[in-house]
Each structure stands twice: as C-alpha cells, then as structure tokens.
Short mmCIF file of C-alpha atoms in Angstrom, two decimals:
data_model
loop_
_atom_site.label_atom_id
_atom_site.label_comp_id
_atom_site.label_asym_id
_atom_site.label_seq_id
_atom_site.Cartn_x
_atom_site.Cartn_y
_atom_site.Cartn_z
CA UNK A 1297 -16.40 6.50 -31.07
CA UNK A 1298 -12.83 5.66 -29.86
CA UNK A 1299 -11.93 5.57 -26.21
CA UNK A 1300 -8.98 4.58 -24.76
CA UNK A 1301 -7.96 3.35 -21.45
CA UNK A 1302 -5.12 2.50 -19.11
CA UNK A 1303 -5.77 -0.46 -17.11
CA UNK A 1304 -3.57 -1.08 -14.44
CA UNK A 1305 -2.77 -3.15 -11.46
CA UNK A 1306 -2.58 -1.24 -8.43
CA UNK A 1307 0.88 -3.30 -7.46
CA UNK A 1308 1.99 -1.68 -10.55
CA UNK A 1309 0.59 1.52 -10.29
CA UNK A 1310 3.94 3.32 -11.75
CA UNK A 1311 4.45 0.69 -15.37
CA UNK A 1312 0.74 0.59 -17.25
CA UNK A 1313 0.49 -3.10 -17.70
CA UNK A 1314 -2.34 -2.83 -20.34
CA UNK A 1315 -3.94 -0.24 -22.69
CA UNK A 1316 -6.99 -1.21 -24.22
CA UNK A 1317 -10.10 0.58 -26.45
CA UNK A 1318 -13.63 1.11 -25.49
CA UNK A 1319 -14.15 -1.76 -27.36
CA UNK A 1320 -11.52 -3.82 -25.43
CA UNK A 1321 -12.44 -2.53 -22.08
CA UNK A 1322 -16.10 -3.30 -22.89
CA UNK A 1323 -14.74 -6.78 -22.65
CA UNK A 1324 -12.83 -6.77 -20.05
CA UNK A 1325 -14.82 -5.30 -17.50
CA UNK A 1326 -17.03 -8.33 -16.93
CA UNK A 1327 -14.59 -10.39 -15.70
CA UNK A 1328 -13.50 -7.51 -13.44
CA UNK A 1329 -14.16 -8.01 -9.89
CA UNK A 1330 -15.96 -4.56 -8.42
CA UNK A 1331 -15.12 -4.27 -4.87
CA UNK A 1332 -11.62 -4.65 -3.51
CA UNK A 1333 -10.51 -5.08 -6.86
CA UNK A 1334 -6.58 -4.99 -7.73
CA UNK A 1335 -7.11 -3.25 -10.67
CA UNK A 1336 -8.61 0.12 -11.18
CA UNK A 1337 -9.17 2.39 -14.24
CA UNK A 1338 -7.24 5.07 -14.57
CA UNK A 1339 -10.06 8.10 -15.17
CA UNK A 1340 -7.63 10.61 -16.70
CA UNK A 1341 -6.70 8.70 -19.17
CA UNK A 1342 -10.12 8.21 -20.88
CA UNK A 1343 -10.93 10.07 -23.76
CA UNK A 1344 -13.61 10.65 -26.41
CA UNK A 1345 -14.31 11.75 -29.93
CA UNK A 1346 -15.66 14.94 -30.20
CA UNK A 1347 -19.12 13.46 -31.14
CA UNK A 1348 -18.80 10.55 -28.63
CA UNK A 1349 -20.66 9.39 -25.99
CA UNK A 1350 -19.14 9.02 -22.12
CA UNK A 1351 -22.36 7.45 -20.39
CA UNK A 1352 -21.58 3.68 -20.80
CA UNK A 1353 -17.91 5.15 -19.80
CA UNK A 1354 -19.22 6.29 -16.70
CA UNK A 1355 -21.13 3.63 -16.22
CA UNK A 1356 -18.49 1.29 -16.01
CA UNK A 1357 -16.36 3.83 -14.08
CA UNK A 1358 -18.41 3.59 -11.13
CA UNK A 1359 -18.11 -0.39 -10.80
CA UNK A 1360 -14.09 0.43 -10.13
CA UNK A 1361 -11.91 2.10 -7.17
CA UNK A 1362 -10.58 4.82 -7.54
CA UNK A 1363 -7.11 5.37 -7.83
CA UNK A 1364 -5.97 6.25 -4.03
CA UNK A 1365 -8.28 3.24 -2.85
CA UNK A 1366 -6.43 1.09 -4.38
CA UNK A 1367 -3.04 2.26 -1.93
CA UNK A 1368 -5.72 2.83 0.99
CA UNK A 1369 -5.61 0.19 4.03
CA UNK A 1370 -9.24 -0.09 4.89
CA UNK A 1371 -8.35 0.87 8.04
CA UNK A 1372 -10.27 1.26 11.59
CA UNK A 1373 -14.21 2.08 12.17
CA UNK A 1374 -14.41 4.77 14.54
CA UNK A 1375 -18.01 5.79 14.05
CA UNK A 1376 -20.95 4.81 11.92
CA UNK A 1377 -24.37 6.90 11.97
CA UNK A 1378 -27.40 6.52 10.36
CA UNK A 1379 -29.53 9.56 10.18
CA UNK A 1380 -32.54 10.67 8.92
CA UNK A 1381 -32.32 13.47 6.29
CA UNK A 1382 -33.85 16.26 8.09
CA UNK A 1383 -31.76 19.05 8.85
CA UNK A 1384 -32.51 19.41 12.70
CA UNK A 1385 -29.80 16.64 12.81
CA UNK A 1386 -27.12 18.84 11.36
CA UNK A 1387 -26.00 19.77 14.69
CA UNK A 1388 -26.05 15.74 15.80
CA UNK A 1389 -23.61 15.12 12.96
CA UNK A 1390 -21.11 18.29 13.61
CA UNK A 1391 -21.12 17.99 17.72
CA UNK A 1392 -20.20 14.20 16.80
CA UNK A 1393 -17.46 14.90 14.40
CA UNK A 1394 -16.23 17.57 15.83
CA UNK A 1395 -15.41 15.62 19.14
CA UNK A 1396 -13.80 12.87 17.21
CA UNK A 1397 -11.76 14.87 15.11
CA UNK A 1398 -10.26 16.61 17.66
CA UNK A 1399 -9.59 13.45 19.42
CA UNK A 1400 -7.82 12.14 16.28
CA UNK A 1401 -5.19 14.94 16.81
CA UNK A 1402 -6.67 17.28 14.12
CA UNK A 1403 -5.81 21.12 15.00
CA UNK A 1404 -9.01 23.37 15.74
CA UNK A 1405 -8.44 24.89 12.36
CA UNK A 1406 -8.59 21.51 10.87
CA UNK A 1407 -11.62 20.16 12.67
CA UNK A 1408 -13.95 22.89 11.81
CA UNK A 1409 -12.68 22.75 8.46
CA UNK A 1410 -13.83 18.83 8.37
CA UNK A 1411 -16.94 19.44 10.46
CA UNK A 1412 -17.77 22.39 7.64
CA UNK A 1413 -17.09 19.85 4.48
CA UNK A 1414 -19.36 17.28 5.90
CA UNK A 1415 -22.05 19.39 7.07
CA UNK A 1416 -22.18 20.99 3.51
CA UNK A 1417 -22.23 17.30 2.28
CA UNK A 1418 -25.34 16.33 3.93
CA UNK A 1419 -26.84 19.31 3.27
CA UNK A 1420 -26.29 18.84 -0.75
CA UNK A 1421 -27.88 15.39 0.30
CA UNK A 1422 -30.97 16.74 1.96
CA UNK A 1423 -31.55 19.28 -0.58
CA UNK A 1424 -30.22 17.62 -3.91
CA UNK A 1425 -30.78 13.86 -3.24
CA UNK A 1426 -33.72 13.92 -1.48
CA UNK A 1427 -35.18 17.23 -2.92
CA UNK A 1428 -36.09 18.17 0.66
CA UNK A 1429 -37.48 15.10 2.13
CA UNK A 1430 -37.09 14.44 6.10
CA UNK A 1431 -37.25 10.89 6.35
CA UNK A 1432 -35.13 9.39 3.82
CA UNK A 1433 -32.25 8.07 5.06
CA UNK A 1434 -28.23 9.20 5.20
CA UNK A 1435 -25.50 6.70 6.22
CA UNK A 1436 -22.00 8.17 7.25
CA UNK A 1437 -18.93 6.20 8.22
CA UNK A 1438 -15.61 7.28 9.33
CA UNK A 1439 -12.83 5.57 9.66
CA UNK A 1440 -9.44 5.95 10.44
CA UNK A 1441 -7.15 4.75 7.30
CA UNK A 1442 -3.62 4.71 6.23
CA UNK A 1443 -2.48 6.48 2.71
CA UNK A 1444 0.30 5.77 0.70
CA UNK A 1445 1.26 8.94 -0.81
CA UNK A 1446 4.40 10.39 -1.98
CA UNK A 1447 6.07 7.26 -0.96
CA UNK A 1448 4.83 7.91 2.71
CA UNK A 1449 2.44 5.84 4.55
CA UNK A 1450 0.19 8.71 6.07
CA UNK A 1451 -2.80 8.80 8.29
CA UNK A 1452 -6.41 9.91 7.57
CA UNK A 1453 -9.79 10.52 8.65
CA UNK A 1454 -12.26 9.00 5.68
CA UNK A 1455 -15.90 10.15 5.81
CA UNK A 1456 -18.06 8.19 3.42
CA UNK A 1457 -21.68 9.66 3.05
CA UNK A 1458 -24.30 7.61 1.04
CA UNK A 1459 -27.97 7.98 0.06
CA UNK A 1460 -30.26 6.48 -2.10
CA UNK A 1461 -31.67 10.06 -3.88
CA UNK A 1462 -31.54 10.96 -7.46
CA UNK A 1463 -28.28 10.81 -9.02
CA UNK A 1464 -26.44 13.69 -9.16
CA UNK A 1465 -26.29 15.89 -11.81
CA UNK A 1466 -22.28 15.90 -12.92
CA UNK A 1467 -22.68 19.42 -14.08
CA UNK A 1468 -23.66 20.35 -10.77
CA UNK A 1469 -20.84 19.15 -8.74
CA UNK A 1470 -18.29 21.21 -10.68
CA UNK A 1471 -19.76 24.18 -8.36
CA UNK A 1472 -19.68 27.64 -9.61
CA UNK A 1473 -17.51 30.84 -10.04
CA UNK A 1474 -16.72 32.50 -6.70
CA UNK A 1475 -17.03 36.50 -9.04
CA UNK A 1476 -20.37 35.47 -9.40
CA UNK A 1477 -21.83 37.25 -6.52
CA UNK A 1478 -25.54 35.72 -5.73
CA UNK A 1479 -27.01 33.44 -3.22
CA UNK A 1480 -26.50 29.78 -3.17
CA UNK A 1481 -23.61 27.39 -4.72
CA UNK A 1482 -20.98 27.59 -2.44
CA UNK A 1483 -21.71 24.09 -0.37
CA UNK A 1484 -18.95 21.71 -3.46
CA UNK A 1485 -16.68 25.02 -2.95
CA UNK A 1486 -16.44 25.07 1.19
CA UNK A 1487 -16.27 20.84 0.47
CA UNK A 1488 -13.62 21.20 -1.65
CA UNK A 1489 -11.41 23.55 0.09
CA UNK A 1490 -11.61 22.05 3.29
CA UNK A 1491 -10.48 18.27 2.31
CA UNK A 1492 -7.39 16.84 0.85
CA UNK A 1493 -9.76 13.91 -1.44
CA UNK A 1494 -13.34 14.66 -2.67
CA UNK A 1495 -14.85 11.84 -4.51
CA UNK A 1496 -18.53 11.20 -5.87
CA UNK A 1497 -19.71 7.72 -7.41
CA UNK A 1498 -22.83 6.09 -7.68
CA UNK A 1499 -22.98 2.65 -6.79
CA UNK A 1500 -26.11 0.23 -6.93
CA UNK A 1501 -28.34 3.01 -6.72
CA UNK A 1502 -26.92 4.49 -3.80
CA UNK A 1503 -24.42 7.79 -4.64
CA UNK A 1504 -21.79 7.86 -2.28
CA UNK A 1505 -19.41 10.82 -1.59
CA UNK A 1506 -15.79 10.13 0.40
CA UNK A 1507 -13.92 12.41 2.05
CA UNK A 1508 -10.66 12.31 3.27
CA UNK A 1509 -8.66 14.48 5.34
CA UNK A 1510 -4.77 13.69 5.97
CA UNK A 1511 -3.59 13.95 10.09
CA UNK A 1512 -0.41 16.16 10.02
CA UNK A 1513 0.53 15.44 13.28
CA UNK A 1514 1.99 11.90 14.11
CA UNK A 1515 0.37 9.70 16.52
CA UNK A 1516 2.22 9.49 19.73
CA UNK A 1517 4.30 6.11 20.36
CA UNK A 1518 2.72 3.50 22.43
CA UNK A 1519 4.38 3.31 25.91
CA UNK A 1520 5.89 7.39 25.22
CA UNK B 29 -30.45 30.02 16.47
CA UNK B 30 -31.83 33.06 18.28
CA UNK B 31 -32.70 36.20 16.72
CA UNK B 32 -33.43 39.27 18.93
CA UNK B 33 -33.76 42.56 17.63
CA UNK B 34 -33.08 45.88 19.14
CA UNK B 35 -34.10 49.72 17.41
CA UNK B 36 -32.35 52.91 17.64
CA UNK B 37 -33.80 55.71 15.56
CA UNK B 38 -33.66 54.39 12.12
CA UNK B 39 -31.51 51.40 12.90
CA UNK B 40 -32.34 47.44 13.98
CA UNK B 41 -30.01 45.61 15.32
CA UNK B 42 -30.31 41.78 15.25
CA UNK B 43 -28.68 39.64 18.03
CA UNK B 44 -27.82 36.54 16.40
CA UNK B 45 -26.94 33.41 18.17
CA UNK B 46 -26.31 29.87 18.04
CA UNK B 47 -25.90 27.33 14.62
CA UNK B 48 -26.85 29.33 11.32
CA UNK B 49 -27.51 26.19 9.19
CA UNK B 50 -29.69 24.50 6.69
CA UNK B 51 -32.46 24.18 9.66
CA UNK B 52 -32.27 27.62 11.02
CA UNK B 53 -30.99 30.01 7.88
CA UNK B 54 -34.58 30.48 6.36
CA UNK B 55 -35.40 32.05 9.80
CA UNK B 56 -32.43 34.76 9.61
CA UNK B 57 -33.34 35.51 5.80
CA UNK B 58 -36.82 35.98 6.88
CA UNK B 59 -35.91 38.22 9.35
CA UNK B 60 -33.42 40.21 7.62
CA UNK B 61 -36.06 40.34 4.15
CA UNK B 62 -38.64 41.75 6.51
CA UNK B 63 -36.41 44.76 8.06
CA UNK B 64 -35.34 45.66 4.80
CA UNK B 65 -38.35 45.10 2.03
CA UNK B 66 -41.55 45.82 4.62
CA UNK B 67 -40.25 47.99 7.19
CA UNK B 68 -37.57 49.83 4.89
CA UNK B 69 -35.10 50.14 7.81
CA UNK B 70 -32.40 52.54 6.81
CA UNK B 71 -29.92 50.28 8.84
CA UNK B 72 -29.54 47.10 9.37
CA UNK B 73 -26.97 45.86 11.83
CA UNK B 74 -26.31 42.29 12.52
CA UNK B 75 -24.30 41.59 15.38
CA UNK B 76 -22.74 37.49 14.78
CA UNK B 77 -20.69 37.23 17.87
CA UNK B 78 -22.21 34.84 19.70
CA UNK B 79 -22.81 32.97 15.95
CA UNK B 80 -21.17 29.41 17.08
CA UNK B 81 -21.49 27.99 13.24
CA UNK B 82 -22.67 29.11 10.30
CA UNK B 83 -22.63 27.16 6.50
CA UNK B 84 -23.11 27.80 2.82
CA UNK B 85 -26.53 28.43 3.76
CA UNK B 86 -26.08 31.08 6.39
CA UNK B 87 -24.01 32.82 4.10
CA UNK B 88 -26.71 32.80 0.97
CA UNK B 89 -29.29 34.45 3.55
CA UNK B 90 -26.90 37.23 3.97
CA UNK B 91 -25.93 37.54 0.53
CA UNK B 92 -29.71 37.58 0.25
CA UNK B 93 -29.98 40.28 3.05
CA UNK B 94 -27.09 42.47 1.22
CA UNK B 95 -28.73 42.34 -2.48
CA UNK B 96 -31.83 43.62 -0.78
CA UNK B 97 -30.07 45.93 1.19
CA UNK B 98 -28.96 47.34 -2.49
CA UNK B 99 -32.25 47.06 -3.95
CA UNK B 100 -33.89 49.65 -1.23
CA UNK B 101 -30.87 51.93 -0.77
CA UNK B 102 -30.26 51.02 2.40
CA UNK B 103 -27.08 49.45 4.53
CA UNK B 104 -26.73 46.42 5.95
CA UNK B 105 -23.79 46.42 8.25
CA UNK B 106 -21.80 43.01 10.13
CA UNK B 107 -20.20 43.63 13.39
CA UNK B 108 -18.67 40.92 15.89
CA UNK B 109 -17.25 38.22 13.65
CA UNK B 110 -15.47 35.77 15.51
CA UNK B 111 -12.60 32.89 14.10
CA UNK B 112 -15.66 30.33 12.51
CA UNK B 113 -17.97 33.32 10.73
CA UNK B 114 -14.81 35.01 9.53
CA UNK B 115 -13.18 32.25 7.99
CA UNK B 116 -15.95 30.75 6.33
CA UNK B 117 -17.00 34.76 5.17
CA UNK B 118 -12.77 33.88 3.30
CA UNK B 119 -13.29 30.52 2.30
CA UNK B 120 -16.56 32.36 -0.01
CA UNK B 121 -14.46 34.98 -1.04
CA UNK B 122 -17.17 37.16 -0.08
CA UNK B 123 -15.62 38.97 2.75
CA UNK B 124 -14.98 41.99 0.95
CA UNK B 125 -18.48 42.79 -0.32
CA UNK B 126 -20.47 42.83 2.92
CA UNK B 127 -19.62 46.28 5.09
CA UNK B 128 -18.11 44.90 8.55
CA UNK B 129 -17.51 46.97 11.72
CA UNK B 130 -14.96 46.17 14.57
CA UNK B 131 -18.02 46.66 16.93
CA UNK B 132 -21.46 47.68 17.40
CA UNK B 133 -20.43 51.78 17.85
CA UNK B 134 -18.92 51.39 14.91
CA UNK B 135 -21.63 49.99 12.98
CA UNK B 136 -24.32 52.42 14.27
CA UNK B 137 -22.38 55.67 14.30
CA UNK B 138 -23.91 58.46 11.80
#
C-alpha cells in the first residue's frame, strides 16, 4: 500500500513544508503532539491503492486538528450543558440555543437554522450512539470563536457535541439521496445545510461532532 | 405536542400543536397510521399551524402518513404551514410531494 501525505505547519498553511509516505508518516506521528498541535494533516491529500487499507489512516487522522482549527482562536465559553440522552430534553437544548443565538446577533432565519442542525445532532446521538438509551450522557459546548478565512478574521458560533456511544459508521454520515422518497435519513442533510463547518472525529473513545456557524453581522463597537 | 382531532363526514382533521420532535413524532405517526390503516378515513387533514418546531423526525412520520395514505387510496392533505414547517418541508426537498392547502376550506372542500 502507498499513501501519501502533506504535512504542514499551520503558520505555513499556503507552502507544504513536508510530504511524506504512509510509511514516513507512520513515523512521524509519534512525536506529534495531539491537541493544540501546530501541525495538522492535510485529509485531502491522502490517498490509497486500490487494494489498500485506510483504517490505520484514520486512525491517526483523528489524533490531529483539522485544518480550520488550526486558524481558529479558541475563543470565549458562552455555554456548556451536560444532558442526559433522552429526548424529552430536546426542547431544553433548542429554547437554550435559540436564546443565545439570537443574542449573538444571528438573524431569525439563521437561529432556527442552528437550533435545527443541533437538534438533529443530538438526535443522531440518542438514536445512533446510544441506540436509544436515556441515561447516557451528551456534553455540548459553545463558544464564541474567531475564523480566519479568506484572509478575514470572522466571527462564529462553535457547537461541539460529544458522547461516548458506538462509533459511527462513516458510511452513514454521508446521508442519503434527497429522490429517494421514504422515511428517515434526512437528520446529516438538515445538519449539513444549515452550518457553514460540519466535522465528525472520534477521540479517546468519545466521537465528537463540531459545528460552526459564521455571524454575518459585525459586532457593534464598544462605547457606539 | 397536542393532537386533537375533529370529523366531518368522511374527513378527520388533526389539530397539531407544539414541538414535533424525536420525543413526540412517534405519537403523530401513531395517530396518523391509525386514521388511515384501521379506520380507512377517506381524508386526512392535518392542520400544522400552531406546529412551533418540527425535525427530521416529524417529517419521516408524515412521509410515513403519505405512503400510507397511497397504500389505501386515500388523501392526506397539509393545511396551515407557517415560516419553521415550511422551510424545513424545502430544506427535505419534499415539499412538492405532500398535497398542501392555503387553509382548512380548502383542504376539506369536495
């Protein structure tokens, strides 16, 4: 099997400063520091033989940021819940984040759309993770963060959901064609349409799905 | 959610209100299997205006409602969508598949 990867500093996120093999990146990676790491692998530029075999790929994907962490302030806690997975606290969750999303200066268009991608979240959670269980727990954070994107600094709501269920199945979270008219499948779609960054990992045995959500409107000036 | 159901000649309405969620959507499939498999209501009307939220969920019951609806060669109808059930009815590219009325004397004239 022959993979390749770019592995780059996130200071030099436009010049790849390395390219290495599986082999090389097999080596590499233990020196790697996880968390708030510099570097990051760049996940489009992985590839495999037609025969090969991604699981110790994406295995050593999940130790590393993604790509717009590594450009991501880690910005201001505004609200931290932990929740059992029972779906009477649905309504908890989208009274909650629909209050502070409006007070971050989201339209009403925008704040039922975010309300709508996290309520679909937790309920992939409840039904997926925890295969229906009420008592096992849900943590959700959001937070407040600054993006550099397109050579702007812009503001953002992140929503990071974890739980400790089974892993999810990959082939699952690619959703399913719209034509197909039946009951059911729609939950990744409604998640994906309604936020600007949608990204699963599994970490430590916990999977963890972030959300993020760009502000359009500026904050006002203090003292204006 | 609240469910209340009304009958005119061959028709049911259902008064739907509140969250249609993960918690409360078995209860509006239930309902809307059991007007259309066991009592074979010709018509089925559900009236969503006073829906406040409704998810993924919601919106598989009513599929759910509509493919039974086919099965028994009857009509299920949707009257009073508001901003939040019609754009998530958009956002599933569904909206064209269920029949929707303007208002109720729409949706339960002959």
């Amino acid at each position: 099997m022959r993979l390749c990867a770019k592995v780059r500093r996130a200071d030099s996120i436009l010049k790849p400063v390395e390219v290495l093999e599986y082999a090389g990146l097999l080596r590499w990676l233990p020196s790697c520091p996880r968390r708030d790491s510099v570097y990051y692998l760049d996940r489009r530029c992985v590839r495999k033989s037609a025969s090969g075999d991604l699981s110790e790929t994406k295995r050593v994907i999940q130790f590393l940021e993604p790509e717009e962490s590594a450009h991501v302030s880690r910005g201001s806690l505004l609200l931290r819940m932990e929740l059992p997975s029972d779906p009477e606290m649905l309504c908890v969750v989208r009274n909650a984040l629909s209050e502070l999303a409006a007070k971050l200066g989201f339209s009403e268009a925008e704040c039922r759309a975010v309300v709508l991608a996290v309520d679909e979240a937790m309920t992939n959670i409840i039904r997926h993770a925890y295969l229906g269980d009420a008592e096992r727990p849900i943590e959700a954070s959001f937070r407040r963060i600054h993006v550099a994107r397109d050579g702007q600094s812009k503001d953002a709501l992140e929503i990071v959901l974890e739980d400790r269920g089974v892993t999810a199945n990959p082939e699952k979270l690619c959703g399913r064609a719209l034509e197909d008219v039946r009951p059911g499948g729609l939950g990744l779609h409604f998640i994906r349409q309604s936020m600007d960054t949608v990204e699963f990992s599994r970490r430590w045995g916990r999977n963890q799905l972030r959300l993020v959500k760009f502000l359009h409107t500026q904050r006002p000036e203090k003292g204006s | 959610m609240q469910i209340a159901a009304r009958h005119l000649d061959k028709i049911t309405i259902l008064d739907i209100s509140g969250d249609i969620d993960l918690a409360t959507s078995p209860e509006l499939r239930k309902a809307l299997l059991r007007e259309l498999r066991e009592l074979k209501t010709a018509r089925v009307v559900l009236n969503l205006a006073a829906v406040r939220y409704i998810d993924s969920s919601g919106v598989a019951s009513l599929v759910e409602g509509l493919k039974a609806s086919r099965d028994v060669g009857s009509r299920l109808i949707l009257f009073g969508l508001n901003r939040t059930v019609r754009e998530v009815l958009q956002l599933s590219k569904l909206v064209k598949i269920f029949e929707i009325c303007e208002n109720e004397e729409q949706s339960v004239a002959p």
